[in-house]
């Protein structure tokens, strides 16, 4: 069991990582509940597996539960989805002092956190993430958003949860592909600033993907610790520190856009390919050695994650991919900052990347 704090002045919170924590869900969330009731927001897939047992435990502790179930998938993270959720909360008589529970993956956390930030000018929410990706990334740090016609996550706010409750055992029912995609974000933490953790991934990644409980708990704790400390240094991504968490994401978003944000390439897979591309582009710029980039590729390949254009199933030209990048929300003043690396675990923000050179690189990248 580990408790990790996100140290933020005024809105800090704890993250509990504990196998079996959901058995005692009522004990964990009770300190945050007013009005003896909670509003659970979840999706159809998660509801089928978890809503009943969790609701039963909360009711046993004397809480009234109302639940809102949305369709699984990105389409629920829309203006329409937000309107339905906020209308439902208002119909239920939700007050500012009430607490919402996001029970699900990244879509549910993002939608619920955003709704909480605007409902009656702001109420509280708790994250109970049920995918590996949500446990190690999206449930921590307070980025909340919906998608718009122009792209993903373009309408949103920073809104920190009151508490994050992570039970690695819920991952036992996660489909293999989703577990593997979430693992890409685990590897990311090694590549950002922790070469020893990347080494751990090389040695134990396959065990984690076989759902070894110790491997899962260790990797989740390491990932969340890294994320919590980076968020505490730069909550709103102003200094460049938090931007490190976007390693692989600029290349990755272009690949996701090219595949229409479809199930052909899910987010974690795109990030995996994007991280390998970032390392190989770093070799082109003379920042890191080819052997280091090959090490990244070899590890991703060993766990069946994409590590470039071909393995991501993307055939587009460099110019086409650059066009997707121009819609990236990180564009500032016509520049797109890229996360590059001086070596394993030595990611840095490069503000001066020439997009024509990226296009030329992508034209010859495998
Ligand atoms: N997923 C990147 C961040 O939370 O900043």
GROMACS .gro file of C-alpha atoms and ligand atoms in nm:
model
  371
    1UNK     CA    1   0.000   0.000   0.000
    2UNK     CA    2   0.135   0.348  -0.077
    3UNK     CA    3  -0.004   0.691  -0.021
    4UNK     CA    4   0.136   0.960  -0.248
    5UNK     CA    5   0.065   1.328  -0.198
    6UNK     CA    6   0.032   1.585  -0.470
    7UNK     CA    7   0.172   1.892  -0.296
    8UNK     CA    8  -0.017   2.190  -0.428
    9UNK     CA    9  -0.085   2.500  -0.225
   10UNK     CA   10  -0.458   2.510  -0.152
   11UNK     CA   11  -0.562   2.211  -0.360
   12UNK     CA   12  -0.323   1.929  -0.279
   13UNK     CA   13  -0.455   1.573  -0.236
   14UNK     CA   14  -0.360   1.215  -0.172
   15UNK     CA   15  -0.348   0.920  -0.406
   16UNK     CA   16  -0.385   0.576  -0.252
   17UNK     CA   17  -0.245   0.275  -0.438
   18UNK     CA   18  -0.363  -0.042  -0.269
   19UNK     CA   19  -0.452  -0.384  -0.405
   20UNK     CA   20  -0.804  -0.454  -0.281
   21UNK     CA   21  -0.878  -0.091  -0.187
   22UNK     CA   22  -1.221  -0.113  -0.348
   23UNK     CA   23  -1.325  -0.371  -0.088
   24UNK     CA   24  -1.321  -0.078   0.156
   25UNK     CA   25  -1.434   0.193  -0.083
   26UNK     CA   26  -1.674   0.348   0.169
   27UNK     CA   27  -1.403   0.391   0.434
   28UNK     CA   28  -1.176   0.557   0.182
   29UNK     CA   29  -1.422   0.808   0.044
   30UNK     CA   30  -1.627   0.883   0.357
   31UNK     CA   31  -1.399   1.168   0.475
   32UNK     CA   32  -1.488   1.359   0.155
   33UNK     CA   33  -1.864   1.309   0.160
   34UNK     CA   34  -2.111   1.571   0.275
   35UNK     CA   35  -2.487   1.534   0.260
   36UNK     CA   36  -2.468   1.154   0.293
   37UNK     CA   37  -2.485   1.103  -0.083
   38UNK     CA   38  -2.257   1.060  -0.383
   39UNK     CA   39  -2.301   1.082  -0.758
   40UNK     CA   40  -2.121   0.813  -0.953
   41UNK     CA   41  -2.037   0.873  -1.318
   42UNK     CA   42  -1.924   0.569  -1.512
   43UNK     CA   43  -1.951   0.401  -1.851
   44UNK     CA   44  -2.144   0.100  -1.965
   45UNK     CA   45  -1.846  -0.140  -1.963
   46UNK     CA   46  -1.726  -0.040  -1.618
   47UNK     CA   47  -2.081  -0.031  -1.483
   48UNK     CA   48  -2.140  -0.392  -1.590
   49UNK     CA   49  -1.842  -0.506  -1.382
   50UNK     CA   50  -1.809  -0.261  -1.092
   51UNK     CA   51  -2.114  -0.045  -1.033
   52UNK     CA   52  -2.320  -0.298  -0.841
   53UNK     CA   53  -2.054  -0.411  -0.591
   54UNK     CA   54  -1.936  -0.055  -0.528
   55UNK     CA   55  -2.289   0.079  -0.490
   56UNK     CA   56  -2.373  -0.201  -0.249
   57UNK     CA   57  -2.072  -0.120  -0.029
   58UNK     CA   58  -2.151   0.251  -0.025
   59UNK     CA   59  -2.518   0.193   0.053
   60UNK     CA   60  -2.422  -0.036   0.340
   61UNK     CA   61  -2.240   0.261   0.488
   62UNK     CA   62  -2.556   0.468   0.479
   63UNK     CA   63  -2.488   0.668   0.163
   64UNK     CA   64  -2.750   0.743  -0.102
   65UNK     CA   65  -2.612   0.671  -0.449
   66UNK     CA   66  -2.719   0.810  -0.784
   67UNK     CA   67  -2.539   0.689  -1.094
   68UNK     CA   68  -2.509   0.820  -1.448
   69UNK     CA   69  -2.393   0.570  -1.709
   70UNK     CA   70  -2.255   0.697  -2.040
   71UNK     CA   71  -2.163   0.504  -2.354
   72UNK     CA   72  -1.805   0.374  -2.344
   73UNK     CA   73  -1.561   0.565  -2.566
   74UNK     CA   74  -1.443   0.912  -2.663
   75UNK     CA   75  -1.781   1.015  -2.805
   76UNK     CA   76  -1.911   1.066  -2.452
   77UNK     CA   77  -1.644   1.334  -2.398
   78UNK     CA   78  -1.843   1.586  -2.601
   79UNK     CA   79  -2.054   1.897  -2.551
   80UNK     CA   80  -2.360   1.672  -2.571
   81UNK     CA   81  -2.216   1.434  -2.311
   82UNK     CA   82  -2.132   1.726  -2.083
   83UNK     CA   83  -2.480   1.872  -2.123
   84UNK     CA   84  -2.645   1.539  -2.043
   85UNK     CA   85  -2.428   1.493  -1.736
   86UNK     CA   86  -2.475   1.842  -1.596
   87UNK     CA   87  -2.852   1.835  -1.669
   88UNK     CA   88  -2.873   1.503  -1.490
   89UNK     CA   89  -2.681   1.636  -1.189
   90UNK     CA   90  -2.908   1.940  -1.171
   91UNK     CA   91  -3.219   1.722  -1.204
   92UNK     CA   92  -3.086   1.517  -0.914
   93UNK     CA   93  -3.052   1.834  -0.707
   94UNK     CA   94  -2.671   1.817  -0.684
   95UNK     CA   95  -2.525   2.095  -0.469
   96UNK     CA   96  -2.183   2.257  -0.456
   97UNK     CA   97  -2.107   2.065  -0.140
   98UNK     CA   98  -2.176   1.730  -0.310
   99UNK     CA   99  -1.905   1.505  -0.442
  100UNK     CA  100  -1.893   1.330  -0.779
  101UNK     CA  101  -1.711   1.001  -0.827
  102UNK     CA  102  -1.545   0.933  -1.161
  103UNK     CA  103  -1.546   0.554  -1.184
  104UNK     CA  104  -1.377   0.455  -1.507
  105UNK     CA  105  -1.098   0.529  -1.750
  106UNK     CA  106  -0.969   0.856  -1.892
  107UNK     CA  107  -1.292   0.951  -2.069
  108UNK     CA  108  -1.492   0.929  -1.747
  109UNK     CA  109  -1.228   1.110  -1.540
  110UNK     CA  110  -1.196   1.393  -1.793
  111UNK     CA  111  -1.572   1.437  -1.838
  112UNK     CA  112  -1.654   1.417  -1.467
  113UNK     CA  113  -1.368   1.646  -1.364
  114UNK     CA  114  -1.474   1.907  -1.618
  115UNK     CA  115  -1.841   1.884  -1.515
  116UNK     CA  116  -1.735   1.920  -1.149
  117UNK     CA  117  -1.539   2.235  -1.235
  118UNK     CA  118  -1.846   2.412  -1.374
  119UNK     CA  119  -2.142   2.265  -1.185
  120UNK     CA  120  -2.280   2.553  -0.978
  121UNK     CA  121  -1.937   2.716  -1.031
  122UNK     CA  122  -1.756   2.415  -0.895
  123UNK     CA  123  -1.807   2.109  -0.681
  124UNK     CA  124  -1.564   1.834  -0.574
  125UNK     CA  125  -1.479   1.503  -0.735
  126UNK     CA  126  -1.291   1.183  -0.659
  127UNK     CA  127  -1.116   0.967  -0.915
  128UNK     CA  128  -1.148   0.588  -0.903
  129UNK     CA  129  -0.959   0.495  -1.220
  130UNK     CA  130  -1.026   0.152  -1.369
  131UNK     CA  131  -0.778   0.139  -1.658
  132UNK     CA  132  -0.399   0.130  -1.631
  133UNK     CA  133  -0.375   0.446  -1.839
  134UNK     CA  134  -0.609   0.631  -1.606
  135UNK     CA  135  -0.433   0.495  -1.296
  136UNK     CA  136  -0.086   0.607  -1.403
  137UNK     CA  137  -0.172   0.921  -1.594
  138UNK     CA  138  -0.510   1.081  -1.647
  139UNK     CA  139  -0.655   1.046  -1.295
  140UNK     CA  140  -0.363   1.240  -1.146
  141UNK     CA  141  -0.285   1.604  -1.212
  142UNK     CA  142  -0.622   1.765  -1.274
  143UNK     CA  143  -0.632   1.791  -1.652
  144UNK     CA  144  -1.001   1.766  -1.743
  145UNK     CA  145  -1.159   1.825  -2.081
  146UNK     CA  146  -1.405   1.734  -2.352
  147UNK     CA  147  -1.332   1.707  -2.723
  148UNK     CA  148  -1.449   1.960  -2.979
  149UNK     CA  149  -1.495   1.958  -3.357
  150UNK     CA  150  -1.141   2.093  -3.389
  151UNK     CA  151  -0.975   1.817  -3.186
  152UNK     CA  152  -0.931   1.623  -2.867
  153UNK     CA  153  -0.926   1.783  -2.521
  154UNK     CA  154  -0.951   2.137  -2.659
  155UNK     CA  155  -1.222   2.252  -2.415
  156UNK     CA  156  -1.124   2.197  -2.055
  157UNK     CA  157  -0.984   2.315  -1.727
  158UNK     CA  158  -0.727   2.226  -1.467
  159UNK     CA  159  -0.937   2.093  -1.183
  160UNK     CA  160  -0.769   1.877  -0.921
  161UNK     CA  161  -0.963   1.589  -0.763
  162UNK     CA  162  -1.001   1.567  -0.384
  163UNK     CA  163  -0.869   1.212  -0.376
  164UNK     CA  164  -0.757   0.936  -0.612
  165UNK     CA  165  -0.827   0.576  -0.514
  166UNK     CA  166  -0.628   0.325  -0.718
  167UNK     CA  167  -0.692  -0.046  -0.684
  168UNK     CA  168  -0.456  -0.240  -0.914
  169UNK     CA  169  -0.681  -0.547  -0.880
  170UNK     CA  170  -0.948  -0.384  -1.099
  171UNK     CA  171  -0.704  -0.429  -1.387
  172UNK     CA  172  -0.761  -0.804  -1.377
  173UNK     CA  173  -1.070  -0.754  -1.589
  174UNK     CA  174  -0.915  -0.500  -1.829
  175UNK     CA  175  -0.877  -0.627  -2.189
  176UNK     CA  176  -0.516  -0.713  -2.284
  177UNK     CA  177  -0.494  -0.443  -2.548
  178UNK     CA  178  -0.600  -0.171  -2.304
  179UNK     CA  179  -0.354  -0.295  -2.043
  180UNK     CA  180  -0.074  -0.287  -2.301
  181UNK     CA  181  -0.172   0.061  -2.420
  182UNK     CA  182  -0.166   0.186  -2.059
  183UNK     CA  183   0.175   0.028  -2.014
  184UNK     CA  184   0.313   0.269  -2.276
  185UNK     CA  185   0.248   0.552  -2.028
  186UNK     CA  186   0.432   0.353  -1.758
  187UNK     CA  187   0.738   0.321  -1.984
  188UNK     CA  188   0.709   0.695  -2.044
  189UNK     CA  189   0.799   0.770  -1.681
  190UNK     CA  190   1.124   0.574  -1.714
  191UNK     CA  191   1.208   0.757  -2.034
  192UNK     CA  192   1.129   1.101  -1.890
  193UNK     CA  193   1.366   1.106  -1.595
  194UNK     CA  194   1.424   0.765  -1.441
  195UNK     CA  195   1.666   0.535  -1.629
  196UNK     CA  196   1.653   0.278  -1.347
  197UNK     CA  197   1.277   0.253  -1.383
  198UNK     CA  198   1.316   0.203  -1.758
  199UNK     CA  199   1.557  -0.080  -1.677
  200UNK     CA  200   1.292  -0.222  -1.441
  201UNK     CA  201   1.043  -0.205  -1.730
  202UNK     CA  202   1.283  -0.394  -1.954
  203UNK     CA  203   1.312  -0.666  -1.690
  204UNK     CA  204   0.956  -0.681  -1.558
  205UNK     CA  205   0.729  -0.530  -1.827
  206UNK     CA  206   0.629  -0.873  -1.956
  207UNK     CA  207   0.533  -0.981  -1.600
  208UNK     CA  208   0.326  -0.669  -1.555
  209UNK     CA  209   0.141  -0.748  -1.878
  210UNK     CA  210   0.075  -1.097  -1.740
  211UNK     CA  211  -0.090  -0.903  -1.451
  212UNK     CA  212   0.160  -0.997  -1.187
  213UNK     CA  213   0.014  -0.806  -0.888
  214UNK     CA  214   0.351  -0.701  -0.744
  215UNK     CA  215   0.472  -0.574  -1.080
  216UNK     CA  216   0.149  -0.380  -1.132
  217UNK     CA  217   0.154  -0.220  -0.787
  218UNK     CA  218   0.522  -0.128  -0.816
  219UNK     CA  219   0.484   0.025  -1.164
  220UNK     CA  220   0.170   0.219  -1.072
  221UNK     CA  221   0.332   0.358  -0.757
  222UNK     CA  222   0.651   0.462  -0.938
  223UNK     CA  223   0.451   0.623  -1.218
  224UNK     CA  224   0.218   0.811  -0.987
  225UNK     CA  225   0.510   0.933  -0.771
  226UNK     CA  226   0.683   1.076  -1.077
  227UNK     CA  227   0.366   1.235  -1.205
  228UNK     CA  228   0.274   1.380  -0.865
  229UNK     CA  229   0.613   1.543  -0.821
  230UNK     CA  230   0.615   1.693  -1.171
  231UNK     CA  231   0.258   1.825  -1.129
  232UNK     CA  232   0.352   1.976  -0.792
  233UNK     CA  233   0.633   2.169  -0.962
  234UNK     CA  234   0.424   2.298  -1.252
  235UNK     CA  235   0.052   2.242  -1.199
  236UNK     CA  236  -0.068   2.435  -1.503
  237UNK     CA  237   0.211   2.349  -1.748
  238UNK     CA  238   0.357   2.697  -1.739
  239UNK     CA  239   0.726   2.644  -1.669
  240UNK     CA  240   0.792   2.362  -1.916
  241UNK     CA  241   0.839   2.105  -1.639
  242UNK     CA  242   0.494   1.945  -1.674
  243UNK     CA  243   0.539   1.942  -2.052
  244UNK     CA  244   0.784   1.653  -1.996
  245UNK     CA  245   0.477   1.436  -1.937
  246UNK     CA  246   0.393   1.488  -2.304
  247UNK     CA  247   0.686   1.276  -2.425
  248UNK     CA  248   0.572   1.098  -2.741
  249UNK     CA  249   0.244   1.286  -2.749
  250UNK     CA  250   0.311   1.533  -3.033
  251UNK     CA  251   0.415   1.257  -3.273
  252UNK     CA  252   0.147   1.036  -3.117
  253UNK     CA  253  -0.135   1.285  -3.167
  254UNK     CA  254  -0.044   1.316  -3.536
  255UNK     CA  255  -0.068   0.937  -3.570
  256UNK     CA  256  -0.399   0.930  -3.384
  257UNK     CA  257  -0.536   1.210  -3.603
  258UNK     CA  258  -0.421   1.027  -3.918
  259UNK     CA  259  -0.603   0.712  -3.805
  260UNK     CA  260  -0.914   0.918  -3.722
  261UNK     CA  261  -0.884   0.865  -3.343
  262UNK     CA  262  -1.023   0.521  -3.416
  263UNK     CA  263  -0.967   0.183  -3.260
  264UNK     CA  264  -0.704   0.125  -3.533
  265UNK     CA  265  -0.456   0.299  -3.299
  266UNK     CA  266  -0.555   0.376  -2.941
  267UNK     CA  267  -0.394   0.659  -2.744
  268UNK     CA  268  -0.135   0.454  -2.553
  269UNK     CA  269  -0.026   0.278  -2.872
  270UNK     CA  270   0.017   0.614  -3.045
  271UNK     CA  271   0.222   0.739  -2.746
  272UNK     CA  272   0.444   0.430  -2.767
  273UNK     CA  273   0.515   0.492  -3.136
  274UNK     CA  274   0.555   0.863  -3.062
  275UNK     CA  275   0.814   0.801  -2.790
  276UNK     CA  276   1.023   0.583  -3.021
  277UNK     CA  277   0.998   0.850  -3.293
  278UNK     CA  278   1.104   1.117  -3.041
  279UNK     CA  279   1.412   0.913  -2.949
  280UNK     CA  280   1.502   0.844  -3.312
  281UNK     CA  281   1.455   1.210  -3.400
  282UNK     CA  282   1.681   1.294  -3.105
  283UNK     CA  283   1.949   1.078  -3.269
  284UNK     CA  284   1.906   1.275  -3.593
  285UNK     CA  285   1.963   1.597  -3.397
  286UNK     CA  286   2.270   1.453  -3.222
  287UNK     CA  287   2.117   1.451  -2.873
  288UNK     CA  288   2.128   1.079  -2.801
  289UNK     CA  289   2.292   0.771  -2.944
  290UNK     CA  290   2.139   0.531  -3.191
  291UNK     CA  291   2.194   0.251  -2.937
  292UNK     CA  292   1.971   0.436  -2.685
  293UNK     CA  293   1.694   0.487  -2.940
  294UNK     CA  294   1.723   0.122  -3.044
  295UNK     CA  295   1.686   0.023  -2.678
  296UNK     CA  296   1.353   0.206  -2.663
  297UNK     CA  297   1.239   0.042  -2.987
  298UNK     CA  298   1.348  -0.302  -2.867
  299UNK     CA  299   1.157  -0.277  -2.541
  300UNK     CA  300   0.836  -0.155  -2.704
  301UNK     CA  301   0.868  -0.428  -2.967
  302UNK     CA  302   0.923  -0.692  -2.699
  303UNK     CA  303   0.585  -0.611  -2.544
  304UNK     CA  304   0.407  -0.578  -2.880
  305UNK     CA  305   0.366  -0.202  -2.869
  306UNK     CA  306   0.413   0.004  -3.187
  307UNK     CA  307   0.752   0.177  -3.217
  308UNK     CA  308   0.724   0.373  -3.540
  309UNK     CA  309   0.504   0.450  -3.838
  310UNK     CA  310   0.501   0.102  -3.986
  311UNK     CA  311   0.421  -0.081  -3.663
  312UNK     CA  312   0.154   0.183  -3.588
  313UNK     CA  313  -0.002   0.107  -3.928
  314UNK     CA  314   0.043   0.464  -4.056
  315UNK     CA  315   0.151   0.524  -4.417
  316UNK     CA  316   0.115   0.903  -4.435
  317UNK     CA  317   0.384   1.140  -4.562
  318UNK     CA  318   0.577   1.365  -4.325
  319UNK     CA  319   0.394   1.669  -4.464
  320UNK     CA  320   0.053   1.513  -4.390
  321UNK     CA  321   0.156   1.433  -4.033
  322UNK     CA  322   0.289   1.787  -3.986
  323UNK     CA  323  -0.051   1.921  -4.092
  324UNK     CA  324  -0.206   1.721  -3.805
  325UNK     CA  325   0.056   1.857  -3.564
  326UNK     CA  326  -0.035   2.216  -3.658
  327UNK     CA  327  -0.368   2.158  -3.483
  328UNK     CA  328  -0.191   2.052  -3.162
  329UNK     CA  329  -0.302   2.261  -2.866
  330UNK     CA  330   0.063   2.304  -2.764
  331UNK     CA  331   0.127   2.529  -3.069
  332UNK     CA  332   0.241   2.868  -2.944
  333UNK     CA  333   0.316   3.162  -3.169
  334UNK     CA  334   0.359   2.930  -3.469
  335UNK     CA  335   0.607   2.707  -3.280
  336UNK     CA  336   0.546   2.355  -3.165
  337UNK     CA  337   0.764   2.247  -2.872
  338UNK     CA  338   0.888   1.887  -2.893
  339UNK     CA  339   1.002   1.657  -2.617
  340UNK     CA  340   1.340   1.514  -2.714
  341UNK     CA  341   1.597   1.314  -2.518
  342UNK     CA  342   1.965   1.334  -2.434
  343UNK     CA  343   1.953   0.966  -2.338
  344UNK     CA  344   1.737   0.714  -2.155
  345UNK     CA  345   1.558   0.905  -1.878
  346UNK     CA  346   1.685   1.242  -1.999
  347UNK     CA  347   1.390   1.404  -2.172
  348UNK     CA  348   1.397   1.778  -2.238
  349UNK     CA  349   1.175   2.035  -2.403
  350UNK     CA  350   1.314   2.157  -2.737
  351UNK     CA  351   1.140   2.480  -2.837
  352UNK     CA  352   1.331   2.527  -3.163
  353UNK     CA  353   1.239   2.228  -3.375
  354UNK     CA  354   1.205   2.291  -3.748
  355UNK     CA  355   0.883   2.129  -3.870
  356UNK     CA  356   1.029   2.085  -4.220
  357UNK     CA  357   1.305   1.876  -4.066
  358UNK     CA  358   1.047   1.671  -3.872
  359UNK     CA  359   0.861   1.613  -4.201
  360UNK     CA  360   1.185   1.501  -4.371
  361UNK     CA  361   1.258   1.269  -4.077
  362UNK     CA  362   0.909   1.120  -4.088
  363UNK     CA  363   0.944   1.056  -4.463
  364UNK     CA  364   1.233   0.820  -4.395
  365UNK     CA  365   1.131   0.691  -4.050
  366UNK     CA  366   1.020   0.329  -4.035
  367LIG     N1  367  -0.095   1.361  -1.948
  367LIG     C1  368  -0.009   1.473  -1.936
  367LIG     C2  369  -0.037   1.558  -1.818
  367LIG     O1  370  -0.118   1.522  -1.734
  367LIG     O2  371   0.020   1.664  -1.807
   0.00000   0.00000   0.00000
